[in-house]
mmCIF file of C-alpha atoms and ligand atoms in Angstrom:
data_model
loop_
_atom_site.group_PDB
_atom_site.id
_atom_site.type_symbol
_atom_site.label_atom_id
_atom_site.label_comp_id
_atom_site.label_asym_id
_atom_site.label_seq_id
_atom_site.Cartn_x
_atom_site.Cartn_y
_atom_site.Cartn_z
ATOM 1 C CA MET C 1 0.613 -14.765 -3.539
ATOM 2 C CA VAL C 2 -0.410 -16.931 -0.061
ATOM 3 C CA ASN C 3 -3.573 -16.110 1.421
ATOM 4 C CA ILE C 4 -4.099 -15.361 4.780
ATOM 5 C CA ASN C 5 -7.636 -16.453 5.019
ATOM 6 C CA GLU C 6 -9.416 -19.945 3.661
ATOM 7 C CA GLU C 7 -10.002 -20.057 -0.081
ATOM 8 C CA TYR C 8 -13.223 -20.192 -0.112
ATOM 9 C CA ILE C 9 -13.656 -16.589 1.463
ATOM 10 C CA ASN C 10 -11.205 -14.963 -0.866
ATOM 11 C CA ASP C 11 -12.878 -16.796 -3.722
ATOM 12 C CA TYR C 12 -16.513 -15.358 -2.582
ATOM 13 C CA ILE C 13 -15.481 -12.096 -1.705
ATOM 14 C CA ARG C 14 -13.288 -11.599 -5.267
ATOM 15 C CA GLU C 15 -16.151 -12.709 -7.060
ATOM 16 C CA LEU C 16 -18.115 -9.823 -5.422
ATOM 17 C CA VAL C 17 -15.595 -7.319 -6.604
ATOM 18 C CA PRO C 18 -16.429 -5.463 -9.867
ATOM 19 C CA GLU C 19 -13.857 -5.746 -12.827
ATOM 20 C CA ASN C 20 -11.648 -3.061 -13.028
ATOM 21 C CA ILE C 21 -11.260 -0.281 -16.139
ATOM 22 C CA ASP C 22 -9.360 -1.905 -19.028
ATOM 23 C CA PHE C 23 -6.230 -0.353 -18.235
ATOM 24 C CA LEU C 24 -5.994 -1.817 -14.763
ATOM 25 C CA VAL C 25 -6.913 -4.957 -16.324
ATOM 26 C CA LYS C 26 -3.690 -5.051 -18.360
ATOM 27 C CA MET C 27 -1.991 -4.369 -15.382
ATOM 28 C CA GLU C 28 -3.270 -7.143 -13.320
ATOM 29 C CA GLU C 29 -2.205 -9.468 -16.016
ATOM 30 C CA TYR C 30 0.975 -8.277 -16.454
ATOM 31 C CA ALA C 31 1.873 -8.380 -12.317
ATOM 32 C CA GLU C 32 0.095 -12.030 -12.570
ATOM 33 C CA GLU C 33 2.580 -12.692 -15.538
ATOM 34 C CA ASN C 34 5.624 -11.291 -14.086
ATOM 35 C CA HIS C 35 5.006 -11.880 -10.279
ATOM 36 C CA VAL C 36 4.713 -8.540 -9.107
ATOM 37 C CA PRO C 37 2.846 -8.050 -5.853
ATOM 38 C CA ILE C 38 0.273 -5.932 -6.539
ATOM 39 C CA VAL C 39 -2.436 -4.999 -4.075
ATOM 40 C CA GLN C 40 -4.985 -7.781 -4.025
ATOM 41 C CA PRO C 41 -8.896 -7.209 -5.529
ATOM 42 C CA GLU C 42 -10.340 -7.308 -1.783
ATOM 43 C CA VAL C 43 -7.796 -4.968 -0.419
ATOM 44 C CA ALA C 44 -8.250 -2.328 -3.577
ATOM 45 C CA GLN C 45 -11.735 -2.583 -3.139
ATOM 46 C CA LEU C 46 -11.201 -1.478 0.654
ATOM 47 C CA MET C 47 -9.113 1.088 -0.698
ATOM 48 C CA LYS C 48 -12.000 2.278 -3.241
ATOM 49 C CA VAL C 49 -14.206 2.689 -0.037
ATOM 50 C CA ILE C 50 -11.823 4.947 1.884
ATOM 51 C CA LEU C 51 -11.001 7.070 -1.057
ATOM 52 C CA ARG C 52 -14.512 8.029 -2.053
ATOM 53 C CA MET C 53 -15.255 8.677 1.853
ATOM 54 C CA LYS C 54 -12.224 10.709 2.364
ATOM 55 C CA LYS C 55 -11.441 12.158 -1.286
ATOM 56 C CA PRO C 56 -8.126 12.823 -0.510
ATOM 57 C CA LYS C 57 -6.626 15.567 -2.635
ATOM 58 C CA ARG C 58 -2.899 14.856 -1.587
ATOM 59 C CA ILE C 59 -1.574 11.043 -1.597
ATOM 60 C CA LEU C 60 1.574 9.661 -0.860
ATOM 61 C CA GLU C 61 2.641 6.177 -1.864
ATOM 62 C CA ILE C 62 5.553 4.099 -0.712
ATOM 63 C CA GLY C 63 6.395 1.138 -2.988
ATOM 64 C CA THR C 64 5.266 1.873 -6.768
ATOM 65 C CA ALA C 65 6.216 -1.141 -8.349
ATOM 66 C CA ILE C 66 4.639 -0.936 -11.745
ATOM 67 C CA GLY C 67 2.189 1.794 -10.436
ATOM 68 C CA TYR C 68 -0.941 -0.240 -10.093
ATOM 69 C CA SER C 69 -2.244 1.002 -6.866
ATOM 70 C CA ALA C 70 -1.157 4.569 -7.814
ATOM 71 C CA LEU C 71 -3.317 4.292 -10.826
ATOM 72 C CA LEU C 72 -6.202 2.488 -9.085
ATOM 73 C CA MET C 73 -5.866 5.422 -6.537
ATOM 74 C CA ALA C 74 -6.140 7.765 -9.531
ATOM 75 C CA GLU C 75 -8.845 6.209 -11.389
ATOM 76 C CA THR C 76 -10.949 5.941 -7.993
ATOM 77 C CA LEU C 77 -10.857 9.690 -7.614
ATOM 78 C CA LYS C 78 -11.100 10.367 -11.388
ATOM 79 C CA GLY C 79 -7.823 12.303 -11.287
ATOM 80 C CA ASP C 80 -8.957 14.509 -8.617
ATOM 81 C CA CYS C 81 -5.755 14.179 -6.350
ATOM 82 C CA SER C 82 -2.091 14.484 -6.899
ATOM 83 C CA ILE C 83 -0.157 11.193 -5.962
ATOM 84 C CA THR C 84 3.677 11.047 -5.213
ATOM 85 C CA THR C 85 4.986 7.927 -5.045
ATOM 86 C CA ILE C 86 8.462 6.464 -4.070
ATOM 87 C CA GLU C 87 10.221 3.512 -5.703
ATOM 88 C CA ARG C 88 13.910 2.189 -5.308
ATOM 89 C CA ARG C 89 13.885 0.035 -8.102
ATOM 90 C CA GLU C 90 14.995 1.901 -11.474
ATOM 91 C CA ASP C 91 13.423 -1.069 -13.534
ATOM 92 C CA MET C 92 9.903 -0.892 -11.522
ATOM 93 C CA VAL C 93 10.468 2.875 -11.769
ATOM 94 C CA GLU C 94 10.470 2.932 -15.532
ATOM 95 C CA LEU C 95 7.812 0.290 -16.069
ATOM 96 C CA ALA C 96 5.908 2.664 -13.702
ATOM 97 C CA GLN C 97 6.360 5.694 -15.798
ATOM 98 C CA ASP C 98 5.337 3.533 -19.097
ATOM 99 C CA PHE C 99 2.029 2.514 -17.684
ATOM 100 C CA ILE C 100 1.460 6.048 -16.256
ATOM 101 C CA SER C 101 2.108 7.565 -19.472
ATOM 102 C CA ARG C 102 -0.044 5.725 -21.126
ATOM 103 C CA SER C 103 -3.300 6.298 -18.887
ATOM 104 C CA PRO C 104 -5.156 9.337 -18.663
ATOM 105 C CA TYR C 105 -3.513 10.407 -15.090
ATOM 106 C CA GLU C 106 0.028 11.063 -16.257
ATOM 107 C CA ASP C 107 0.075 14.622 -14.761
ATOM 108 C CA LYS C 108 -1.416 13.476 -11.529
ATOM 109 C CA ILE C 109 1.073 10.928 -10.446
ATOM 110 C CA GLU C 110 4.958 11.687 -9.625
ATOM 111 C CA ILE C 111 7.220 8.658 -9.110
ATOM 112 C CA ILE C 112 10.267 9.631 -7.082
ATOM 113 C CA ARG C 113 12.869 7.333 -7.462
ATOM 114 C CA GLY C 114 14.880 6.647 -4.185
ATOM 115 C CA ASP C 115 14.795 4.605 -1.160
ATOM 116 C CA ALA C 116 11.831 5.484 0.954
ATOM 117 C CA LEU C 117 13.589 6.118 4.039
ATOM 118 C CA GLU C 118 15.723 8.778 2.637
ATOM 119 C CA VAL C 119 13.013 10.510 0.329
ATOM 120 C CA LEU C 120 10.282 10.610 3.103
ATOM 121 C CA TYR C 121 12.857 13.222 4.921
ATOM 122 C CA GLN C 122 13.198 15.239 1.821
ATOM 123 C CA LEU C 123 9.650 15.774 1.195
ATOM 124 C CA ASP C 124 7.797 18.878 3.347
ATOM 125 C CA GLU C 125 4.345 18.623 2.310
ATOM 126 C CA LYS C 126 1.601 17.447 3.992
ATOM 127 C CA TYR C 127 -0.702 14.222 2.788
ATOM 128 C CA ASP C 128 -4.362 13.459 3.320
ATOM 129 C CA LEU C 129 -3.699 9.708 2.779
ATOM 130 C CA ILE C 130 -0.189 7.467 2.750
ATOM 131 C CA PHE C 131 -0.372 3.990 1.452
ATOM 132 C CA MET C 132 2.356 1.949 2.605
ATOM 133 C CA ASP C 133 3.402 -1.143 0.716
ATOM 134 C CA ALA C 134 7.160 -1.572 0.643
ATOM 135 C CA ALA C 135 9.846 -3.246 2.582
ATOM 136 C CA LYS C 136 7.907 -4.851 5.854
ATOM 137 C CA GLY C 137 10.440 -4.646 7.917
ATOM 138 C CA GLN C 138 10.872 -0.763 7.909
ATOM 139 C CA TYR C 139 6.988 -0.022 8.478
ATOM 140 C CA ILE C 140 8.066 1.418 11.855
ATOM 141 C CA GLU C 141 10.487 3.593 10.089
ATOM 142 C CA PHE C 142 8.027 4.595 7.588
ATOM 143 C CA PHE C 143 5.364 5.180 10.183
ATOM 144 C CA ASN C 144 7.564 7.370 12.259
ATOM 145 C CA ARG C 145 8.201 9.988 9.355
ATOM 146 C CA SER C 146 4.568 9.302 7.896
ATOM 147 C CA MET C 147 3.107 10.590 11.097
ATOM 148 C CA ASP C 148 4.839 14.237 10.343
ATOM 149 C CA LEU C 149 3.719 14.026 7.011
ATOM 150 C CA LEU C 150 -0.163 13.357 7.505
ATOM 151 C CA ASN C 151 -2.502 15.711 8.123
ATOM 152 C CA PRO C 152 -4.818 15.808 10.923
ATOM 153 C CA GLY C 153 -7.614 13.758 10.084
ATOM 154 C CA GLY C 154 -5.516 11.647 7.416
ATOM 155 C CA ILE C 155 -5.098 8.098 6.975
ATOM 156 C CA ILE C 156 -2.293 5.683 6.724
ATOM 157 C CA ILE C 157 -3.442 2.418 4.898
ATOM 158 C CA ALA C 158 -0.567 -0.204 5.453
ATOM 159 C CA ASP C 159 -0.653 -3.396 3.236
ATOM 160 C CA ASN C 160 1.051 -6.785 4.132
ATOM 161 C CA VAL C 161 0.914 -6.149 7.590
ATOM 162 C CA LEU C 162 -0.146 -10.051 8.753
ATOM 163 C CA PHE C 163 2.632 -11.306 6.126
ATOM 164 C CA ARG C 164 1.008 -14.499 5.183
ATOM 165 C CA GLY C 165 -0.249 -15.025 8.272
ATOM 166 C CA MET C 166 3.082 -15.297 10.229
ATOM 167 C CA VAL C 167 2.697 -12.173 11.796
ATOM 168 C CA ALA C 168 -0.392 -13.721 13.736
ATOM 169 C CA THR C 169 1.250 -17.503 15.085
ATOM 170 C CA ASP C 170 4.502 -18.566 15.224
ATOM 171 C CA GLU C 171 3.495 -21.972 14.090
ATOM 172 C CA LEU C 172 3.504 -20.332 10.772
ATOM 173 C CA VAL C 173 6.885 -18.504 11.006
ATOM 174 C CA ILE C 174 9.610 -19.374 8.484
ATOM 175 C CA ARG C 175 13.121 -19.328 9.907
ATOM 176 C CA ARG C 176 14.682 -16.327 7.575
ATOM 177 C CA LYS C 177 11.724 -14.371 7.779
ATOM 178 C CA ILE C 178 11.770 -14.198 11.570
ATOM 179 C CA THR C 179 13.440 -10.733 11.809
ATOM 180 C CA ILE C 180 10.344 -9.256 9.741
ATOM 181 C CA VAL C 181 7.887 -10.939 11.346
ATOM 182 C CA LYS C 182 8.853 -9.620 14.636
ATOM 183 C CA ARG C 183 9.406 -5.780 13.119
ATOM 184 C CA LEU C 184 5.951 -6.138 11.907
ATOM 185 C CA ARG C 185 4.464 -7.266 14.979
ATOM 186 C CA ARG C 186 5.960 -4.341 16.778
ATOM 187 C CA PHE C 187 4.831 -2.197 14.252
ATOM 188 C CA LEU C 188 1.199 -3.579 14.961
ATOM 189 C CA SER C 189 1.501 -2.959 18.616
ATOM 190 C CA TYR C 190 3.055 0.641 18.554
ATOM 191 C CA ILE C 191 -0.029 2.031 15.666
ATOM 192 C CA ASN C 192 -2.418 0.482 18.551
ATOM 193 C CA GLU C 193 -0.916 2.296 21.429
ATOM 194 C CA VAL C 194 0.547 5.751 19.879
ATOM 195 C CA GLU C 195 -1.246 8.436 20.974
ATOM 196 C CA GLY C 196 -3.356 10.620 18.437
ATOM 197 C CA PHE C 197 -3.934 7.849 16.399
ATOM 198 C CA VAL C 198 -6.419 5.027 16.379
ATOM 199 C CA SER C 199 -5.738 1.770 14.420
ATOM 200 C CA ALA C 200 -7.728 -1.161 13.124
ATOM 201 C CA THR C 201 -5.888 -4.609 11.870
ATOM 202 C CA ILE C 202 -7.937 -6.132 9.056
ATOM 203 C CA PRO C 203 -7.391 -9.671 7.662
ATOM 204 C CA ILE C 204 -8.214 -9.326 4.124
ATOM 205 C CA GLY C 205 -5.285 -9.933 1.344
ATOM 206 C CA ASP C 206 -2.319 -10.477 3.376
ATOM 207 C CA GLY C 207 -3.453 -8.198 6.031
ATOM 208 C CA VAL C 208 -4.035 -4.444 5.832
ATOM 209 C CA ALA C 209 -4.078 -1.825 8.949
ATOM 210 C CA LEU C 210 -5.712 1.235 8.755
ATOM 211 C CA ILE C 211 -4.604 4.014 10.584
ATOM 212 C CA TYR C 212 -6.185 6.814 11.374
ATOM 213 C CA ARG C 213 -4.794 10.541 12.891
ATOM 214 C CA GLU C 214 -7.521 12.007 15.022
ATOM 215 C CA GLU C 215 -8.200 15.539 14.195
ATOM 216 C CA SER C 216 -6.712 17.094 17.477
HETATM 217 N N1 SAH E 301 1.819 -0.478 -4.382
HETATM 218 C C1 SAH E 301 2.258 -1.549 -5.408
HETATM 219 C C2 SAH E 301 2.954 -2.912 -5.161
HETATM 220 C C3 SAH E 301 4.410 -2.226 -4.301
HETATM 221 S S1 SAH E 301 5.414 -3.886 -4.374
HETATM 222 C C4 SAH E 301 0.671 -1.893 -5.963
HETATM 223 O O1 SAH E 301 0.022 -2.456 -5.045
HETATM 224 O O2 SAH E 301 0.405 -1.859 -7.285
HETATM 225 C C5 SAH E 301 6.703 -2.931 -2.980
HETATM 226 C C6 SAH E 301 7.497 -2.154 -4.051
HETATM 227 O O3 SAH E 301 8.197 -1.461 -3.141
HETATM 228 C C7 SAH E 301 8.531 -2.890 -5.046
HETATM 229 O O4 SAH E 301 8.789 -2.457 -6.110
HETATM 230 C C8 SAH E 301 9.955 -2.512 -4.093
HETATM 231 O O5 SAH E 301 10.929 -2.230 -5.071
HETATM 232 C C9 SAH E 301 9.599 -1.402 -3.154
HETATM 233 N N2 SAH E 301 10.222 -0.955 -2.391
HETATM 234 C C10 SAH E 301 10.712 -1.896 -0.882
HETATM 235 N N3 SAH E 301 11.506 -1.254 -0.019
HETATM 236 C C11 SAH E 301 11.437 0.126 -0.703
HETATM 237 C C12 SAH E 301 12.160 0.836 0.328
HETATM 238 N N4 SAH E 301 12.496 1.131 1.657
HETATM 239 N N5 SAH E 301 12.088 2.578 -0.880
HETATM 240 C C13 SAH E 301 11.351 2.518 -2.271
HETATM 241 N N6 SAH E 301 10.894 1.530 -2.182
HETATM 242 C C14 SAH E 301 10.396 0.458 -1.590
HETATM 243 MG MG1 MG E 302 1.341 -5.133 -0.700
#
Protein backbone atom coordinates (compact mmCIF):
# COMPACT_ATOMS: atom_id res chain seq x y z
CA MET A 1 0.00 0.00 0.00
CA VAL A 2 1.47 3.32 -1.07
CA ASN A 3 1.01 6.19 1.36
CA ILE A 4 0.34 9.75 0.31
CA ASN A 5 1.79 11.27 3.48
CA GLU A 6 5.34 11.49 4.70
CA GLU A 7 6.20 8.25 6.43
CA TYR A 8 6.96 9.89 9.77
CA ILE A 9 3.47 11.40 9.86
CA ASN A 10 1.80 8.07 9.08
CA ASP A 11 3.95 6.20 11.57
CA TYR A 12 3.21 8.70 14.28
CA ILE A 13 -0.56 8.75 13.71
CA ARG A 14 -0.66 4.95 13.54
CA GLU A 15 1.12 4.65 16.85
CA LEU A 16 -1.67 6.67 18.41
CA VAL A 17 -4.45 4.46 17.07
CA PRO A 18 -5.59 1.93 19.71
CA GLU A 19 -5.34 -1.74 18.80
CA ASN A 20 -8.52 -3.39 17.56
CA ILE A 21 -10.35 -6.33 19.07
CA ASP A 22 -8.89 -9.81 18.42
CA PHE A 23 -10.95 -10.93 15.44
CA LEU A 24 -10.22 -7.66 13.60
CA VAL A 25 -6.49 -7.99 14.29
CA LYS A 26 -6.61 -11.51 12.77
CA MET A 27 -8.25 -10.04 9.67
CA GLU A 28 -5.60 -7.30 9.50
CA GLU A 29 -2.95 -10.02 9.48
CA TYR A 30 -4.78 -11.99 6.81
CA ALA A 31 -5.13 -8.87 4.65
CA GLU A 32 -1.45 -8.05 5.00
CA GLU A 33 -0.34 -11.57 4.10
CA ASN A 34 -2.69 -11.80 1.15
CA HIS A 35 -2.40 -8.23 -0.12
CA VAL A 36 -6.06 -7.38 0.38
CA PRO A 37 -6.42 -3.57 0.43
CA ILE A 38 -8.43 -3.06 3.63
CA VAL A 39 -9.09 0.36 5.08
CA GLN A 40 -5.96 1.83 6.67
CA PRO A 41 -5.77 2.33 10.46
CA GLU A 42 -5.96 6.13 10.41
CA VAL A 43 -8.96 6.00 8.06
CA ALA A 44 -10.58 3.32 10.21
CA GLN A 45 -10.11 5.60 13.20
CA LEU A 46 -11.81 8.50 11.41
CA MET A 47 -14.67 6.18 10.53
CA LYS A 48 -15.03 5.16 14.17
CA VAL A 49 -15.38 8.80 15.22
CA ILE A 50 -18.01 9.47 12.56
CA LEU A 51 -19.90 6.29 13.44
CA ARG A 52 -19.94 7.08 17.15
CA MET A 53 -21.16 10.62 16.41
CA LYS A 54 -23.82 9.75 13.86
CA LYS A 55 -24.91 6.33 15.15
CA PRO A 56 -26.19 5.27 11.70
CA LYS A 57 -28.83 2.54 11.88
CA ARG A 58 -28.60 1.47 8.26
CA ILE A 59 -25.27 1.28 6.49
CA LEU A 60 -24.45 0.48 2.87
CA GLU A 61 -20.97 -0.52 1.81
CA ILE A 62 -19.69 -0.75 -1.76
CA GLY A 63 -16.69 -3.11 -1.82
CA THR A 64 -16.68 -5.82 0.87
CA ALA A 65 -13.37 -7.61 0.17
CA ILE A 66 -12.88 -9.88 3.22
CA GLY A 67 -15.48 -8.02 5.30
CA TYR A 68 -12.99 -6.12 7.42
CA SER A 69 -14.52 -2.64 7.21
CA ALA A 70 -18.04 -4.07 7.56
CA LEU A 71 -17.03 -5.84 10.77
CA LEU A 72 -15.12 -2.80 11.99
CA MET A 73 -18.29 -0.72 11.59
CA ALA A 74 -20.46 -3.38 13.28
CA GLU A 75 -18.00 -3.62 16.18
CA THR A 76 -17.80 0.17 16.52
CA LEU A 77 -21.59 0.35 16.82
CA LYS A 78 -21.70 -2.79 19.00
CA GLY A 79 -24.07 -4.32 16.50
CA ASP A 80 -26.70 -1.60 16.84
CA CYS A 81 -26.99 -1.29 13.05
CA SER A 82 -27.67 -3.25 9.90
CA ILE A 83 -25.06 -3.35 7.17
CA THR A 84 -25.59 -4.25 3.53
CA THR A 85 -22.35 -4.75 1.64
CA ILE A 86 -21.76 -5.32 -2.07
CA GLU A 87 -18.94 -7.39 -3.57
CA ARG A 88 -18.52 -8.68 -7.11
CA ARG A 89 -15.81 -11.29 -6.52
CA GLU A 90 -17.08 -14.71 -5.52
CA ASP A 91 -13.86 -15.65 -3.69
CA MET A 92 -14.08 -12.47 -1.60
CA VAL A 93 -17.76 -13.05 -0.82
CA GLU A 94 -16.90 -16.51 0.50
CA LEU A 95 -14.00 -15.28 2.59
CA ALA A 96 -16.05 -12.41 3.98
CA GLN A 97 -18.96 -14.71 4.79
CA ASP A 98 -16.57 -16.96 6.65
CA PHE A 99 -15.08 -14.14 8.75
CA ILE A 100 -18.51 -12.66 9.42
CA SER A 101 -20.07 -15.93 10.53
CA ARG A 102 -17.26 -16.40 13.05
CA SER A 103 -17.87 -12.92 14.50
CA PRO A 104 -20.62 -11.74 16.88
CA TYR A 105 -22.27 -9.80 14.04
CA GLU A 106 -23.41 -12.50 11.64
CA ASP A 107 -27.05 -11.39 11.72
CA LYS A 108 -26.15 -7.70 11.25
CA ILE A 109 -24.30 -7.92 7.94
CA GLU A 110 -25.74 -8.97 4.59
CA ILE A 111 -23.45 -9.46 1.61
CA ILE A 112 -24.92 -9.00 -1.85
CA ARG A 113 -22.84 -10.52 -4.59
CA GLY A 114 -22.81 -8.57 -7.83
CA ASP A 115 -21.54 -5.50 -9.61
CA ALA A 116 -22.36 -2.45 -7.51
CA LEU A 117 -23.47 -0.53 -10.59
CA GLU A 118 -26.30 -3.02 -11.00
CA VAL A 119 -26.97 -3.87 -7.36
CA LEU A 120 -27.31 -0.20 -6.38
CA TYR A 121 -30.30 0.08 -8.69
CA GLN A 122 -31.95 -2.99 -7.17
CA LEU A 123 -31.87 -1.49 -3.69
CA ASP A 124 -34.77 0.70 -2.71
CA GLU A 125 -34.30 1.32 0.98
CA LYS A 126 -32.53 4.36 2.41
CA TYR A 127 -29.28 4.45 4.32
CA ASP A 128 -27.78 6.73 6.97
CA LEU A 129 -24.19 6.09 5.95
CA ILE A 130 -22.62 4.80 2.74
CA PHE A 131 -19.01 3.63 2.62
CA MET A 132 -17.67 3.68 -0.92
CA ASP A 133 -14.54 1.57 -1.31
CA ALA A 134 -14.57 -0.17 -4.70
CA ALA A 135 -13.57 0.54 -8.33
CA LYS A 136 -12.31 4.12 -8.20
CA GLY A 137 -13.11 4.75 -11.86
CA GLN A 138 -16.79 4.35 -11.04
CA TYR A 139 -17.12 6.68 -8.07
CA ILE A 140 -19.21 9.24 -9.99
CA GLU A 141 -21.61 6.50 -11.05
CA PHE A 142 -21.73 5.09 -7.51
CA PHE A 143 -22.32 8.58 -6.15
CA ASN A 144 -25.10 9.39 -8.60
CA ARG A 145 -27.10 6.49 -7.26
CA SER A 146 -25.93 6.80 -3.66
CA MET A 147 -27.31 10.36 -3.55
CA ASP A 148 -30.81 8.90 -3.86
CA LEU A 149 -30.17 6.06 -1.42
CA LEU A 150 -28.87 8.38 1.30
CA ASN A 151 -31.20 9.83 3.93
CA PRO A 152 -31.06 13.60 4.49
CA GLY A 153 -28.49 14.16 7.24
CA GLY A 154 -26.64 11.08 6.02
CA ILE A 155 -22.99 10.81 5.11
CA ILE A 156 -20.97 9.14 2.36
CA ILE A 157 -17.36 8.21 3.09
CA ALA A 158 -15.31 7.52 -0.04
CA ASP A 159 -11.90 5.86 0.30
CA ASN A 160 -8.80 6.07 -1.91
CA VAL A 161 -9.89 9.31 -3.57
CA LEU A 162 -6.34 10.70 -3.87
CA PHE A 163 -5.07 7.42 -5.34
CA ARG A 164 -1.42 7.38 -4.25
CA GLY A 165 -1.28 11.14 -4.69
CA MET A 166 -1.73 10.86 -8.45
CA VAL A 167 -5.04 12.72 -8.29
CA ALA A 168 -3.30 15.79 -6.86
CA THR A 169 -0.42 16.10 -9.33
CA ASP A 170 0.40 14.97 -12.86
CA GLU A 171 3.97 14.42 -11.75
CA LEU A 172 2.97 11.20 -9.98
CA VAL A 173 0.56 9.87 -12.59
CA ILE A 174 1.50 6.60 -14.24
CA ARG A 175 0.26 6.26 -17.77
CA ARG A 176 -2.02 3.26 -17.42
CA LYS A 177 -3.83 4.88 -14.47
CA ILE A 178 -4.61 8.14 -16.23
CA THR A 179 -8.28 7.30 -16.88
CA ILE A 180 -8.96 6.45 -13.23
CA VAL A 181 -7.10 9.59 -12.13
CA LYS A 182 -9.15 11.81 -14.44
CA ARG A 183 -12.36 10.22 -13.21
CA LEU A 184 -11.41 10.69 -9.57
CA ARG A 185 -10.62 14.35 -10.25
CA ARG A 186 -14.04 14.77 -11.83
CA PHE A 187 -15.63 13.00 -8.88
CA LEU A 188 -13.92 15.27 -6.36
CA SER A 189 -14.87 18.45 -8.25
CA TYR A 190 -18.40 17.19 -8.59
CA ILE A 191 -19.00 16.38 -4.92
CA ASN A 192 -17.66 19.79 -3.99
CA GLU A 193 -20.16 21.53 -6.27
CA VAL A 194 -23.31 19.44 -6.18
CA GLU A 195 -26.24 21.13 -4.55
CA GLY A 196 -27.52 19.86 -1.22
CA PHE A 197 -24.20 18.32 -0.19
CA VAL A 198 -21.11 19.59 1.56
CA SER A 199 -17.81 17.75 1.19
CA ALA A 200 -14.27 17.60 2.51
CA THR A 201 -11.24 15.89 0.99
CA ILE A 202 -8.94 14.59 3.69
CA PRO A 203 -5.32 13.53 3.04
CA ILE A 204 -5.03 10.52 5.32
CA GLY A 205 -4.56 6.92 4.19
CA ASP A 206 -4.97 7.00 0.42
CA GLY A 207 -7.26 10.05 0.60
CA VAL A 208 -10.78 10.11 2.03
CA ALA A 209 -13.78 12.19 0.97
CA LEU A 210 -16.56 12.99 3.42
CA ILE A 211 -19.81 13.94 1.74
CA TYR A 212 -22.65 15.14 3.94
CA ARG A 213 -26.22 15.38 2.69
CA GLU A 214 -27.86 18.48 4.11
CA GLU A 215 -31.08 17.96 6.06
CA SER A 216 -33.14 20.03 3.63
N1 LIG B 1 -13.94 -2.15 2.19
C1 LIG B 1 -12.96 -3.21 2.31
C2 LIG B 1 -11.95 -3.21 1.19
C3 LIG B 1 -12.55 -3.23 -0.17
S1 LIG B 1 -11.34 -3.49 -1.45
C4 LIG B 1 -12.23 -3.03 3.64
O1 LIG B 1 -11.76 -1.91 3.92
O2 LIG B 1 -12.13 -3.99 4.39
C5 LIG B 1 -12.35 -3.21 -2.85
C6 LIG B 1 -13.30 -4.36 -3.17
O3 LIG B 1 -14.28 -3.84 -4.05
C7 LIG B 1 -12.64 -5.52 -3.90
O4 LIG B 1 -12.87 -6.73 -3.20
C8 LIG B 1 -13.32 -5.56 -5.27
O5 LIG B 1 -13.55 -6.85 -5.77
C9 LIG B 1 -14.63 -4.85 -5.00
N2 LIG B 1 -15.20 -4.14 -6.15
C10 LIG B 1 -14.57 -3.29 -7.00
N3 LIG B 1 -15.42 -2.79 -7.89
C11 LIG B 1 -16.64 -3.32 -7.61
C12 LIG B 1 -17.93 -3.19 -8.19
N4 LIG B 1 -18.14 -2.41 -9.24
N5 LIG B 1 -18.95 -3.88 -7.64
C13 LIG B 1 -18.74 -4.69 -6.57
N6 LIG B 1 -17.55 -4.85 -5.97
C14 LIG B 1 -16.51 -4.18 -6.48
MG1 LIG C 1 -9.91 1.46 0.39
